[in-house]
Short mmCIF file of N, CA and C and ligand atoms in Angstrom, two decimals:
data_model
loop_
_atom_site.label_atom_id
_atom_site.label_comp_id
_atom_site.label_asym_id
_atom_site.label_seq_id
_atom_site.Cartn_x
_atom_site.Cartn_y
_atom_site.Cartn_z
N UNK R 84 -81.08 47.06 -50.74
CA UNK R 84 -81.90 48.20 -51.18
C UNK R 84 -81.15 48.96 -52.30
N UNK R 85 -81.81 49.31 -53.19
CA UNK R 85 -81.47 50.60 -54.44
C UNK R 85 -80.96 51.40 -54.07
N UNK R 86 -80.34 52.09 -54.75
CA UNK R 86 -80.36 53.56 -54.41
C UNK R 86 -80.10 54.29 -55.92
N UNK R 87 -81.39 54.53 -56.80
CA UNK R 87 -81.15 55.20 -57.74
C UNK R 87 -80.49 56.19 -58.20
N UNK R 88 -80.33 57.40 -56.87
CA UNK R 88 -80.16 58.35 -57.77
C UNK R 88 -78.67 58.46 -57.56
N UNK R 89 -77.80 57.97 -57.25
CA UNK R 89 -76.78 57.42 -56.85
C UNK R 89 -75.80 57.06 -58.30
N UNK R 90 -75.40 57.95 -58.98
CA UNK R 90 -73.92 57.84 -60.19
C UNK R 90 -72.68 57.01 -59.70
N UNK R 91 -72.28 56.28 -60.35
CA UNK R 91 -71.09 55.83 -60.58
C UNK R 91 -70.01 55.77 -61.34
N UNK R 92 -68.99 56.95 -60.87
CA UNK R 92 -68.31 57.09 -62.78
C UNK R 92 -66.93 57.62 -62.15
N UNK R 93 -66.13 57.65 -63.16
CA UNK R 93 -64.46 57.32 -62.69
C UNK R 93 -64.03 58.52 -62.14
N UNK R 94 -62.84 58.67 -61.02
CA UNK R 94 -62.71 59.82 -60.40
C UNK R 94 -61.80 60.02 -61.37
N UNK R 95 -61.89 62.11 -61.14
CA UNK R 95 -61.00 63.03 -61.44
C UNK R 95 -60.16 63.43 -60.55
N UNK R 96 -58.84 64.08 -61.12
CA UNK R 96 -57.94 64.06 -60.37
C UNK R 96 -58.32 65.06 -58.94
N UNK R 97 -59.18 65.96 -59.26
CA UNK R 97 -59.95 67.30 -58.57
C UNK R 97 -60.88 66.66 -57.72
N UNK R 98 -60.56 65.41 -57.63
CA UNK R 98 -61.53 64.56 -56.56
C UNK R 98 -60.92 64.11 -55.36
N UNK R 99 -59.19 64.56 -55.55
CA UNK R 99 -58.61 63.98 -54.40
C UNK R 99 -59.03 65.08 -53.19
N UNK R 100 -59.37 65.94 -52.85
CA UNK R 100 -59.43 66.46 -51.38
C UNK R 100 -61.37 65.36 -50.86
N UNK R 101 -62.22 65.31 -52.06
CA UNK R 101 -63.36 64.63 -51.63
C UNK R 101 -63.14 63.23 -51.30
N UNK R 102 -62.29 62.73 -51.74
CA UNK R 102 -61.73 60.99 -51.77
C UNK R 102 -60.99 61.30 -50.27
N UNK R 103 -60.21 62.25 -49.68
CA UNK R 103 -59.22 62.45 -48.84
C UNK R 103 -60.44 62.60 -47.63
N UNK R 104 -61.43 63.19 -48.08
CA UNK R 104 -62.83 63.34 -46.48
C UNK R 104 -63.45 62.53 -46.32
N UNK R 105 -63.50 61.56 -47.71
CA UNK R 105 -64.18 59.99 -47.38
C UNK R 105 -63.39 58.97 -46.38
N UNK R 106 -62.33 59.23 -46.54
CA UNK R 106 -61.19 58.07 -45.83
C UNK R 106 -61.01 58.88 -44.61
N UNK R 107 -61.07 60.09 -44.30
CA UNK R 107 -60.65 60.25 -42.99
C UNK R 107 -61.91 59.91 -42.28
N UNK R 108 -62.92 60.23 -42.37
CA UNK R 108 -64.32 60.17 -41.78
C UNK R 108 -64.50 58.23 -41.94
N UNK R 109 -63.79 57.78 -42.67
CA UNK R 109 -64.42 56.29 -42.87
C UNK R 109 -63.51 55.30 -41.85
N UNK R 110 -62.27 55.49 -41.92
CA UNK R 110 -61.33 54.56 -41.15
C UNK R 110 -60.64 55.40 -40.19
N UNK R 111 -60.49 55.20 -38.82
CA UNK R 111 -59.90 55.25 -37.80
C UNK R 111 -57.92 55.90 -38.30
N UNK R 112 -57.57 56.96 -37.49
CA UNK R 112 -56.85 57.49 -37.29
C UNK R 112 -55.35 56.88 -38.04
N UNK R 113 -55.23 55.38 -37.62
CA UNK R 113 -54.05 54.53 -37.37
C UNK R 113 -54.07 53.74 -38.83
N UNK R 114 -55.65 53.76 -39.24
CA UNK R 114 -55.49 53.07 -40.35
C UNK R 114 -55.69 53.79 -42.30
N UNK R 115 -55.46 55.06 -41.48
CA UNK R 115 -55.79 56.39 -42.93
C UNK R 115 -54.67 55.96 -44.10
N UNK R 116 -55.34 55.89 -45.46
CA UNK R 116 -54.27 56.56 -46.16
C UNK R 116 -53.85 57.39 -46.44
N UNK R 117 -52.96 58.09 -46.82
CA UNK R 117 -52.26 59.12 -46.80
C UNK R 117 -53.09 59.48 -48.14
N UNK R 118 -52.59 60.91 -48.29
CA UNK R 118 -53.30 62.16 -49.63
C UNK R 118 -52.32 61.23 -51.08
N UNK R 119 -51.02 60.67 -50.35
CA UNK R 119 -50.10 60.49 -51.44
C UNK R 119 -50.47 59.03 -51.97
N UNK R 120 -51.05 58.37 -50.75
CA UNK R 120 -51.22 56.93 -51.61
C UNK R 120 -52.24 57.11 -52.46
N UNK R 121 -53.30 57.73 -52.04
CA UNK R 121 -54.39 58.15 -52.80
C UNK R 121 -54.31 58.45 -54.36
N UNK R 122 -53.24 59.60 -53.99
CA UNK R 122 -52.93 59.78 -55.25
C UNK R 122 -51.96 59.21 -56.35
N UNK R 123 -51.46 57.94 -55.60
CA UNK R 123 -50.83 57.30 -56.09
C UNK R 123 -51.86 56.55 -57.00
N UNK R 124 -52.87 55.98 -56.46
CA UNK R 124 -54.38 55.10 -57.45
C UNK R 124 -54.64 56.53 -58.42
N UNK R 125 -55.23 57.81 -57.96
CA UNK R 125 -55.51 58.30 -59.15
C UNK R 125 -54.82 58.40 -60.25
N UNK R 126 -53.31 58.42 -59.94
CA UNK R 126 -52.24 58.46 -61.46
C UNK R 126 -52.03 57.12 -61.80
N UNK R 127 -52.04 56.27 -60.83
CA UNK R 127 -51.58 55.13 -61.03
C UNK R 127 -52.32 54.14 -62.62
N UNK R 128 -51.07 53.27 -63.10
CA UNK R 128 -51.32 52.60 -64.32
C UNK R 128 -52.15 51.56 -63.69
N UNK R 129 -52.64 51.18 -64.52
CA UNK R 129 -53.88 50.19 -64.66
C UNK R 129 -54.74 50.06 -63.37
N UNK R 130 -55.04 51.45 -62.82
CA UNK R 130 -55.88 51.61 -61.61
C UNK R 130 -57.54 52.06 -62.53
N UNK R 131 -58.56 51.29 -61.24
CA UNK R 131 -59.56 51.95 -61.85
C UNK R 131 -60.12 52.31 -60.38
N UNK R 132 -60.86 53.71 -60.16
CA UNK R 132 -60.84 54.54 -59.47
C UNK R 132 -62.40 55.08 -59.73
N UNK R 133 -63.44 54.38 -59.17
CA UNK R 133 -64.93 55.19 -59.30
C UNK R 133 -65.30 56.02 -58.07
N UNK R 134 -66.14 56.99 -58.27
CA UNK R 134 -66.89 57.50 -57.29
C UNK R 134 -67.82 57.63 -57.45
N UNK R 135 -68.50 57.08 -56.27
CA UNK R 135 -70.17 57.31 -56.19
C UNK R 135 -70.97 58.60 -56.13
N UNK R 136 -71.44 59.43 -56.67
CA UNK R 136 -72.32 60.49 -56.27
C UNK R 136 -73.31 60.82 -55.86
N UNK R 137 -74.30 61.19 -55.03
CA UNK R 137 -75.44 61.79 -54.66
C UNK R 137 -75.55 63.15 -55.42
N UNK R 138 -75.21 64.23 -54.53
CA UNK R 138 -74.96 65.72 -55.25
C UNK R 138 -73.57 65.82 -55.15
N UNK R 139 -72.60 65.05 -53.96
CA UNK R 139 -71.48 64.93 -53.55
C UNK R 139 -71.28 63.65 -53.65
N UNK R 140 -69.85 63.84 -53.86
CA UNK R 140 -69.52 62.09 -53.39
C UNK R 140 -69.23 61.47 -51.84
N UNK R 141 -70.11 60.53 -52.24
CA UNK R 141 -70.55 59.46 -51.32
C UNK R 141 -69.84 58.33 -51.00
N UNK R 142 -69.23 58.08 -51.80
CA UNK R 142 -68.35 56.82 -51.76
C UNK R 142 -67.14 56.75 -52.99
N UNK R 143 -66.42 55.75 -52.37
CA UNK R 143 -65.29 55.84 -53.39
C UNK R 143 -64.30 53.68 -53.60
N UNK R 144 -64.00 53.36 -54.59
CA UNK R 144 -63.67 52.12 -54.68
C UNK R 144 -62.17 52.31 -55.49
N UNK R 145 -61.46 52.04 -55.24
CA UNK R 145 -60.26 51.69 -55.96
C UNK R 145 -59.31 50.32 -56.42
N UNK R 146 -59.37 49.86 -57.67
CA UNK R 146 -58.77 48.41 -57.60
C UNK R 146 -57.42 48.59 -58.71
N UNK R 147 -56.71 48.04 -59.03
CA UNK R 147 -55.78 47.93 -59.75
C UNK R 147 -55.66 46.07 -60.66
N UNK R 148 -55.79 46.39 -61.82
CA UNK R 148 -55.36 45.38 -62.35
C UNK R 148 -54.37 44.51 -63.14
N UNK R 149 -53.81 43.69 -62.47
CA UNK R 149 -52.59 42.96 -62.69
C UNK R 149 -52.33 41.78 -63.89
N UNK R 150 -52.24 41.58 -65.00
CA UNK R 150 -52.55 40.86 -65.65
C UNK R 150 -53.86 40.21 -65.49
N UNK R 151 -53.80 39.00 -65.49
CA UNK R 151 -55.50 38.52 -65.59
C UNK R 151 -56.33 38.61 -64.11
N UNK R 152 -55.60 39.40 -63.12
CA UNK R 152 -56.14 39.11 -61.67
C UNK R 152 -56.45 40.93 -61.41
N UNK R 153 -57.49 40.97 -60.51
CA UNK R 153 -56.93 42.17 -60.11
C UNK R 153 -56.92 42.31 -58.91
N UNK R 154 -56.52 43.36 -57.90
CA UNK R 154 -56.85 43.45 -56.74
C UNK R 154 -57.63 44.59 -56.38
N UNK R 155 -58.65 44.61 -54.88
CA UNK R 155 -59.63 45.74 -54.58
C UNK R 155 -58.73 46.38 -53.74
N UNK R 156 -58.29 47.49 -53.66
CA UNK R 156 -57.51 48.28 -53.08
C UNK R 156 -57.71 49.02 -51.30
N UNK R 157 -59.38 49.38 -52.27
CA UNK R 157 -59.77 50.21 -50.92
C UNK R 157 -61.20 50.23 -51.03
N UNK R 158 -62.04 50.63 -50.56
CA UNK R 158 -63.51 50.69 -50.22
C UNK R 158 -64.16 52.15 -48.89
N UNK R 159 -64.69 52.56 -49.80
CA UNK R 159 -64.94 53.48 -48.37
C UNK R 159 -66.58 53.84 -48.94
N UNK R 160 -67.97 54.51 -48.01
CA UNK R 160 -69.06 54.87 -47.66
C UNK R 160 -69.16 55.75 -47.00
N UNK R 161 -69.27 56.76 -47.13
CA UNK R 161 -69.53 58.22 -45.85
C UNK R 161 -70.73 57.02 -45.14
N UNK R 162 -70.51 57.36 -43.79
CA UNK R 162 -71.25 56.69 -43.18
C UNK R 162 -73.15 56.61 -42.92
N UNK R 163 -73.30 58.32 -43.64
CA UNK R 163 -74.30 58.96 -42.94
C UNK R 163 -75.69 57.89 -44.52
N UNK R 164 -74.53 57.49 -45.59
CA UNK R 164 -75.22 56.76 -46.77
C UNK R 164 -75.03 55.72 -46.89
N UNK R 165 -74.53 55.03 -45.62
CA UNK R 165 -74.37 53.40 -45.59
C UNK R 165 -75.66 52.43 -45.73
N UNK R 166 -75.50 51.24 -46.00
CA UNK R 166 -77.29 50.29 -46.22
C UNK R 166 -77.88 50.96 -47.00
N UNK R 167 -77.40 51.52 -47.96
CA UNK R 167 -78.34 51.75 -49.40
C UNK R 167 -77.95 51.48 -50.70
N UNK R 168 -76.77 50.00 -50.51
CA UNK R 168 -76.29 49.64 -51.98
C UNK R 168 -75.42 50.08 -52.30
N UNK R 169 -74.53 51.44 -51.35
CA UNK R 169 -73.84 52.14 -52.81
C UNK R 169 -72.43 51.52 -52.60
N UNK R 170 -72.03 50.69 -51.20
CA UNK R 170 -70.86 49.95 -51.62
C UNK R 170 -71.03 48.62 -52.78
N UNK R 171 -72.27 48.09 -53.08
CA UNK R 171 -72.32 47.06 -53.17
C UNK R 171 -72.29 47.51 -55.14
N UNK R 172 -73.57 48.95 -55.56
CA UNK R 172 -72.94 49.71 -56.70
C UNK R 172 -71.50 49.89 -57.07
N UNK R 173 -70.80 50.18 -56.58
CA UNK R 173 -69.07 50.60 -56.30
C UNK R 173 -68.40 48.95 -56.87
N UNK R 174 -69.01 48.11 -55.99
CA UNK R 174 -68.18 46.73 -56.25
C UNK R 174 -68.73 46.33 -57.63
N UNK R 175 -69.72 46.83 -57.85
CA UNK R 175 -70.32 46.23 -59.14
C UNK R 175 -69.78 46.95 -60.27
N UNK R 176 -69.46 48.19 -60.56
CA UNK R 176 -68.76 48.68 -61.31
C UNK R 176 -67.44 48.61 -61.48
N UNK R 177 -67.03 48.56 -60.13
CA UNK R 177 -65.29 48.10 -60.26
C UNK R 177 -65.22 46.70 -60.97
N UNK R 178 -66.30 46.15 -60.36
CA UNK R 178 -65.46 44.41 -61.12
C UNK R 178 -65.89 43.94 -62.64
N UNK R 179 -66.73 45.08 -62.94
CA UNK R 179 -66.96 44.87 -64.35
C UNK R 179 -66.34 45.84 -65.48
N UNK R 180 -65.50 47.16 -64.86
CA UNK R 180 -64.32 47.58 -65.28
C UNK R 180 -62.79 46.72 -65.63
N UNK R 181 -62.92 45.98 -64.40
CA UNK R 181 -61.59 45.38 -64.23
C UNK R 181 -61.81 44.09 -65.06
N UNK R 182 -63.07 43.84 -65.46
CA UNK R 182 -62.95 42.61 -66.14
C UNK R 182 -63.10 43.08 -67.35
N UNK R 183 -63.59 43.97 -67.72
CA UNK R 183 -63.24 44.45 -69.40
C UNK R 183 -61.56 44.45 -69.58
N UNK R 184 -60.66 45.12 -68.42
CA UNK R 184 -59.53 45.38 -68.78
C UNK R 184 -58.78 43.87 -68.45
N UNK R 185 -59.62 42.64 -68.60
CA UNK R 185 -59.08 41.45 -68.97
C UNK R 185 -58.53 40.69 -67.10
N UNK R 186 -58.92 41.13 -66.06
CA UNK R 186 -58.78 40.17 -64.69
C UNK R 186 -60.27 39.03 -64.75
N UNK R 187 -59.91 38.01 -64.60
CA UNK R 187 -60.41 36.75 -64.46
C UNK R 187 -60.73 36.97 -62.79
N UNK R 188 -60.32 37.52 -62.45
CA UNK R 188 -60.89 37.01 -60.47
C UNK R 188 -60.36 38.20 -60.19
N UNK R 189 -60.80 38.45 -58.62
CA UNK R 189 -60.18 39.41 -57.84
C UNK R 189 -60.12 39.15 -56.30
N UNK R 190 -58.58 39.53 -55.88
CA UNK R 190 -58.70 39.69 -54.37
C UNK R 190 -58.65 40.92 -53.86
N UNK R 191 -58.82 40.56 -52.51
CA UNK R 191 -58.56 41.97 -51.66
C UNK R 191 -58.73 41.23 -50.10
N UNK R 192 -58.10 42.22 -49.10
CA UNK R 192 -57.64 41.56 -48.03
C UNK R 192 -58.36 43.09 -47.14
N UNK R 193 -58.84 42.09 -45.84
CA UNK R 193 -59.83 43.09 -45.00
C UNK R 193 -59.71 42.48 -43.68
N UNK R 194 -59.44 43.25 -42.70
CA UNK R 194 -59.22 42.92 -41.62
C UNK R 194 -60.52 42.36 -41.05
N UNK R 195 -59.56 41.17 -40.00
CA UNK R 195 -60.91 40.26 -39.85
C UNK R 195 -62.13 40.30 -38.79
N UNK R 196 -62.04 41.73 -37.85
CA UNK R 196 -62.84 41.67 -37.45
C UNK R 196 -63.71 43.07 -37.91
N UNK R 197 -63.38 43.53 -39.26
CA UNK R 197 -64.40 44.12 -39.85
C UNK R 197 -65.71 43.75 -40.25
N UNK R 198 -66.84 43.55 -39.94
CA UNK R 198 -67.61 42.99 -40.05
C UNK R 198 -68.50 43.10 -41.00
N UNK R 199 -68.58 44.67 -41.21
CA UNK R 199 -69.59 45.58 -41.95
C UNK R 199 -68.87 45.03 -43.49
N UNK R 200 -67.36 45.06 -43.48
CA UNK R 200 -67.22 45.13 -44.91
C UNK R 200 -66.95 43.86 -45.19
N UNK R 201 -66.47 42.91 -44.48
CA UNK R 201 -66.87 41.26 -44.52
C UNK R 201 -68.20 40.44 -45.06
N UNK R 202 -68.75 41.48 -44.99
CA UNK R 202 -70.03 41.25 -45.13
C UNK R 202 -70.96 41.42 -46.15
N UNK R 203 -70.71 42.77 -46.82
CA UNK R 203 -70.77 43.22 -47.82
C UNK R 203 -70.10 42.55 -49.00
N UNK R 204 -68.91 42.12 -48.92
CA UNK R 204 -67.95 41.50 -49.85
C UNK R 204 -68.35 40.08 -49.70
N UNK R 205 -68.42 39.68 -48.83
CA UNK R 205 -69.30 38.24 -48.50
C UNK R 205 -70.69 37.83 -49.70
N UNK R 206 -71.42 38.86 -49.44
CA UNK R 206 -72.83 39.28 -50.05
C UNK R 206 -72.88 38.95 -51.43
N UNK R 207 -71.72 39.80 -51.89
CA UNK R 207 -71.37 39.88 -52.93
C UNK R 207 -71.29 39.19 -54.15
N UNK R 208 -70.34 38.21 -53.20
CA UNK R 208 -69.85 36.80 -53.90
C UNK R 208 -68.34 36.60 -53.65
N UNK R 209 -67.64 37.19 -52.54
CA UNK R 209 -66.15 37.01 -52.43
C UNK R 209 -66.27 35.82 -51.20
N UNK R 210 -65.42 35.06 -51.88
CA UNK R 210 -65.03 33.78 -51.06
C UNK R 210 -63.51 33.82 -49.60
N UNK R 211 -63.69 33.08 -49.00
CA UNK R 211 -62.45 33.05 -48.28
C UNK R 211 -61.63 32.46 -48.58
N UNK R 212 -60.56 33.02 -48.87
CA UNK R 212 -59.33 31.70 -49.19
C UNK R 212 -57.95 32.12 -48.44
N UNK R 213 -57.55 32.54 -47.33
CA UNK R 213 -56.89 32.29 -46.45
C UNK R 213 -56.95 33.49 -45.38
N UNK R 214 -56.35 33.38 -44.35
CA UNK R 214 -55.94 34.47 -43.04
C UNK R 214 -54.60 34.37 -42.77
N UNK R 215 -54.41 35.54 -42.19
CA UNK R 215 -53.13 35.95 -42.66
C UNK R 215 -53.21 36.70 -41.25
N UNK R 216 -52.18 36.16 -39.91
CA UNK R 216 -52.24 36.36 -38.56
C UNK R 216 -51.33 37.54 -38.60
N UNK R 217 -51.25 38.49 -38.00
CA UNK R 217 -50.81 39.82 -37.63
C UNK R 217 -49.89 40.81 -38.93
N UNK R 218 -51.36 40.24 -39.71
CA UNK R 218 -50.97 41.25 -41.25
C UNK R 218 -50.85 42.56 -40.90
N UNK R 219 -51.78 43.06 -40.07
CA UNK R 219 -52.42 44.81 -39.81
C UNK R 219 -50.71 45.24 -39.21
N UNK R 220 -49.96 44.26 -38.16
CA UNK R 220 -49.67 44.52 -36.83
C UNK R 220 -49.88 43.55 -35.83
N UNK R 221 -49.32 43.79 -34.61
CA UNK R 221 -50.05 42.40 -33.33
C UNK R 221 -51.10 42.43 -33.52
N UNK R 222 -51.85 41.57 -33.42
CA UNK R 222 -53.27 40.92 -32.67
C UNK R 222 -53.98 41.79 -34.06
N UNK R 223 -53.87 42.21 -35.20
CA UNK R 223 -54.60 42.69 -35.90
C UNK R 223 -54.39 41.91 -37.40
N UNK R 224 -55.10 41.00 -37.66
CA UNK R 224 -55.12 39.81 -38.47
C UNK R 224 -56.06 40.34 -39.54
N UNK R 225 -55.96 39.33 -41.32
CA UNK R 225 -56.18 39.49 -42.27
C UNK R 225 -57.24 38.55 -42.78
N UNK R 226 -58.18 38.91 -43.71
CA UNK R 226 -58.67 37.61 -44.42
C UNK R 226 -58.24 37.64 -45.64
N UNK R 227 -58.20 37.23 -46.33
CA UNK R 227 -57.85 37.39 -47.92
C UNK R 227 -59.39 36.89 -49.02
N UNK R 228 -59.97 37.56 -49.37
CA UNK R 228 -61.26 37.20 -49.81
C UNK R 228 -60.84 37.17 -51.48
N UNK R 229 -61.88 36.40 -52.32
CA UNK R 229 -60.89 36.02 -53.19
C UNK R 229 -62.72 36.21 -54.30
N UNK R 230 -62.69 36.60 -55.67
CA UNK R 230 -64.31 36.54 -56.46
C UNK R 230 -63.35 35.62 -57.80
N UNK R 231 -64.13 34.36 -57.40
CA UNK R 231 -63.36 34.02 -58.79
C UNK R 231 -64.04 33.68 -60.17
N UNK R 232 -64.62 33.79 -60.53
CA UNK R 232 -65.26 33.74 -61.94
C UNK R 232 -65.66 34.59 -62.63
N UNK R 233 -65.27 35.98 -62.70
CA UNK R 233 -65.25 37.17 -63.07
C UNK R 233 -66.07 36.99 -64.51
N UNK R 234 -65.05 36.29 -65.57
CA UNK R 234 -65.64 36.39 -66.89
C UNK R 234 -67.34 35.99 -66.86
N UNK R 235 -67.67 34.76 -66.26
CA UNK R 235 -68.98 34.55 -66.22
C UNK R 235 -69.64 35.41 -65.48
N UNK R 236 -69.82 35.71 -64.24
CA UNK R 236 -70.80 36.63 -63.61
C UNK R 236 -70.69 38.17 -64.74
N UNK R 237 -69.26 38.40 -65.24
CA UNK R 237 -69.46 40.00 -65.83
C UNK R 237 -70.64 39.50 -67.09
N UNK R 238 -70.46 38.41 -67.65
CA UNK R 238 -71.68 37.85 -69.13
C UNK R 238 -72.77 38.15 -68.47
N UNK R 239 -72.91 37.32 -67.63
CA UNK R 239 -74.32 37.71 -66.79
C UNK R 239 -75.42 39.15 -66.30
N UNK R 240 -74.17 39.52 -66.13
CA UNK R 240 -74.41 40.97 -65.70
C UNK R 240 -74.94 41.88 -66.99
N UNK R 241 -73.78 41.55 -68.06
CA UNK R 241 -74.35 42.38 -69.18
C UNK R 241 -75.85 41.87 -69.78
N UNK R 242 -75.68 40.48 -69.94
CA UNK R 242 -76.81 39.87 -70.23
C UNK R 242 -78.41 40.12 -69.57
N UNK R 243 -77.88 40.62 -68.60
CA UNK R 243 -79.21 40.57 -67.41
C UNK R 243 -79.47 42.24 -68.38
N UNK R 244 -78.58 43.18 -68.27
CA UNK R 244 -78.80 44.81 -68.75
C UNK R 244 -79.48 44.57 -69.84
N UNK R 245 -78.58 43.77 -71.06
CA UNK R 245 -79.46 43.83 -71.62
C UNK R 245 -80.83 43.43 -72.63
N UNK R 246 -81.42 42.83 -71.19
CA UNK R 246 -82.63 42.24 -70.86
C UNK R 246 -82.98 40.56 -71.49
N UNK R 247 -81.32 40.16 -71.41
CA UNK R 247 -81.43 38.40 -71.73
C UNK R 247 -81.50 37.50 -70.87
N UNK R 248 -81.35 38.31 -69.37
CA UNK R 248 -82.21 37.63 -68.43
C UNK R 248 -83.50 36.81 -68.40
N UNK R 249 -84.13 37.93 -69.15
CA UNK R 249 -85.71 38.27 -68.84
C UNK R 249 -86.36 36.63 -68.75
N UNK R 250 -86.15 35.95 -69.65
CA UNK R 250 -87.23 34.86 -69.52
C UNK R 250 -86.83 34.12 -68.97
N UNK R 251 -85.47 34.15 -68.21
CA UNK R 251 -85.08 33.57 -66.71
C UNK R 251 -86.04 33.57 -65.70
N UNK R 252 -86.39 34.82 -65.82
CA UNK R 252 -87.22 35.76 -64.28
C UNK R 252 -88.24 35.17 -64.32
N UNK R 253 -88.88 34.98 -65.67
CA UNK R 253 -90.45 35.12 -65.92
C UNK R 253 -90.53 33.39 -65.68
C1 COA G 373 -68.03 48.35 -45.68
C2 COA G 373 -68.80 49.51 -46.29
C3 COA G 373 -68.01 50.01 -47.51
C4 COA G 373 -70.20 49.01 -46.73
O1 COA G 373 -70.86 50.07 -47.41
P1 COA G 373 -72.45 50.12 -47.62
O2 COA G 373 -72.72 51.07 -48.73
O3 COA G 373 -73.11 50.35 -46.33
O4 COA G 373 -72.77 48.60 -48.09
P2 COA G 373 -74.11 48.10 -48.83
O5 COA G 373 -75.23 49.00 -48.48
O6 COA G 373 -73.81 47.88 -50.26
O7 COA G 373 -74.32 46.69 -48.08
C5 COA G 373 -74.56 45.49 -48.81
C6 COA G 373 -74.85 44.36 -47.83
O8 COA G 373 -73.67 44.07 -47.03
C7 COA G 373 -74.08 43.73 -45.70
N1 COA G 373 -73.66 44.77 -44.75
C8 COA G 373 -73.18 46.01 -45.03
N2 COA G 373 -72.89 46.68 -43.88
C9 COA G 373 -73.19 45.83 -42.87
C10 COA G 373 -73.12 45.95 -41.45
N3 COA G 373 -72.70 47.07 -40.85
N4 COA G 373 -73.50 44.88 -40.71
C11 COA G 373 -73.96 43.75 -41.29
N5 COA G 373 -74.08 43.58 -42.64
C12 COA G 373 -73.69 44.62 -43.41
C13 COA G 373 -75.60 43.66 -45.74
O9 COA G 373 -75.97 42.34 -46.13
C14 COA G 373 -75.93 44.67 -46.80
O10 COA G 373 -77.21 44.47 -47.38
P3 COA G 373 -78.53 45.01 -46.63
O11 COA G 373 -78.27 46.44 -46.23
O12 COA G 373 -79.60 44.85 -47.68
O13 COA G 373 -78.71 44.11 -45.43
C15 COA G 373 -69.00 50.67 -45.26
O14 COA G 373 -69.51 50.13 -44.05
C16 COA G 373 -67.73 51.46 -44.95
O15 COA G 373 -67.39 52.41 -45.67
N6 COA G 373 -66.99 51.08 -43.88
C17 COA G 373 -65.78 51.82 -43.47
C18 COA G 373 -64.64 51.62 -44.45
C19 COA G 373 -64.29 50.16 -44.62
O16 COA G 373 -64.24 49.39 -43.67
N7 COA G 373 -64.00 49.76 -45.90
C20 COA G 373 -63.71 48.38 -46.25
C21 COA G 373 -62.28 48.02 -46.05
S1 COA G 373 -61.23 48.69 -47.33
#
């Protein structure tokens, strides 16, 4: 599903206490990041850092890119605006940021019995390419999800905007 009225555009630094209520409300106690890692992505070099808006922000994506690869950092949805696209908006802007700034593919690693965001990233187009047994901690294991053809799907994407899709569709 859409969700039009829904902005996507790069956080400000004056965004860390709203980025800091997304993550506490989104992940469990044990698995928070701290105010400092946080703010480690907002200063951080070659981080790209969107937030979703309604009237407030709604969501938040953070990836960093490493020479031609990049990685997805973090992912979060206030819960109360989940199933309306806006993680799936978030992934779509991050990976076509990160592929302007020259990453060919991207990973990111999500614990494996997350389901919701397995799923989503699944959806997406992120592939599996390994597990990784008591990454979290004991008994709390990894997947490593992997999008690899960045340059082509980002052509696509622009192409589809602007409107060289079209006689695909038709
Ligand atoms: C994972 C998360 C970011 C998804 O956000 P979202 O905005 O609800 O995701 P979307 O609406 O873009 O979902 C896209 C698709 O993914 C799948 N999906 C998303 N959540 C799902 C769920 N709970 N169960 C099954 N499938 C799900 C669906 O196919 C969905 O499409 P549909 O709604 O048309 O069926 C959100 O659940 C969240 O913030 N979770 C807590 C934080 C977290 O785990 N982050 C990821 C690890 S860093």
């Amino acid at each position: 599903m859409s969700a039009p009225e829904i902005s996507v555009l790069p956080a400000r630094r004056d965004d860390l206490a709203a980025i800091m209520a997304l993550e506490r409300a989104g992940f469990p106690a044990e698995e928070q990041w701290s105010e400092r890692s946080w703010q480690g992505e907002l200063l951080g070099e070659r981080r790209t850092v969107l937030i979703a808006r309604a009237h407030h922000p709604v969501g938040v994506i953070t990836l960093q890119t490493t020479d031609r690869s990049a990685d997805l950092h973090r992912l979060v949805v206030a819960e109360q605006h989940r199933r309306r696209g806006i993680a799936t908006a978030l992934i779509r802007a991050g990976l076509l940021a990160v592929s302007h700034h020259g990453a060919r593919s991207v990973l990111l690693e999500v614990a494996y019995d997350n389901e919701a965001a397995i799923a989503t990233y699944q959806r997406f187009g992120f592939e599996q390419l390994a597990a990784r047994e008591n990454y979290y901690g004991p008994g709390r294991h990894a997947l490593i999800l992997k999008f690899w053809d960045l340059p082509r799907w980002a052509e696509s994407q622009l192409a589809a905007e602007s409107g060289d899709g079209r006689e695909e569709l038709e």
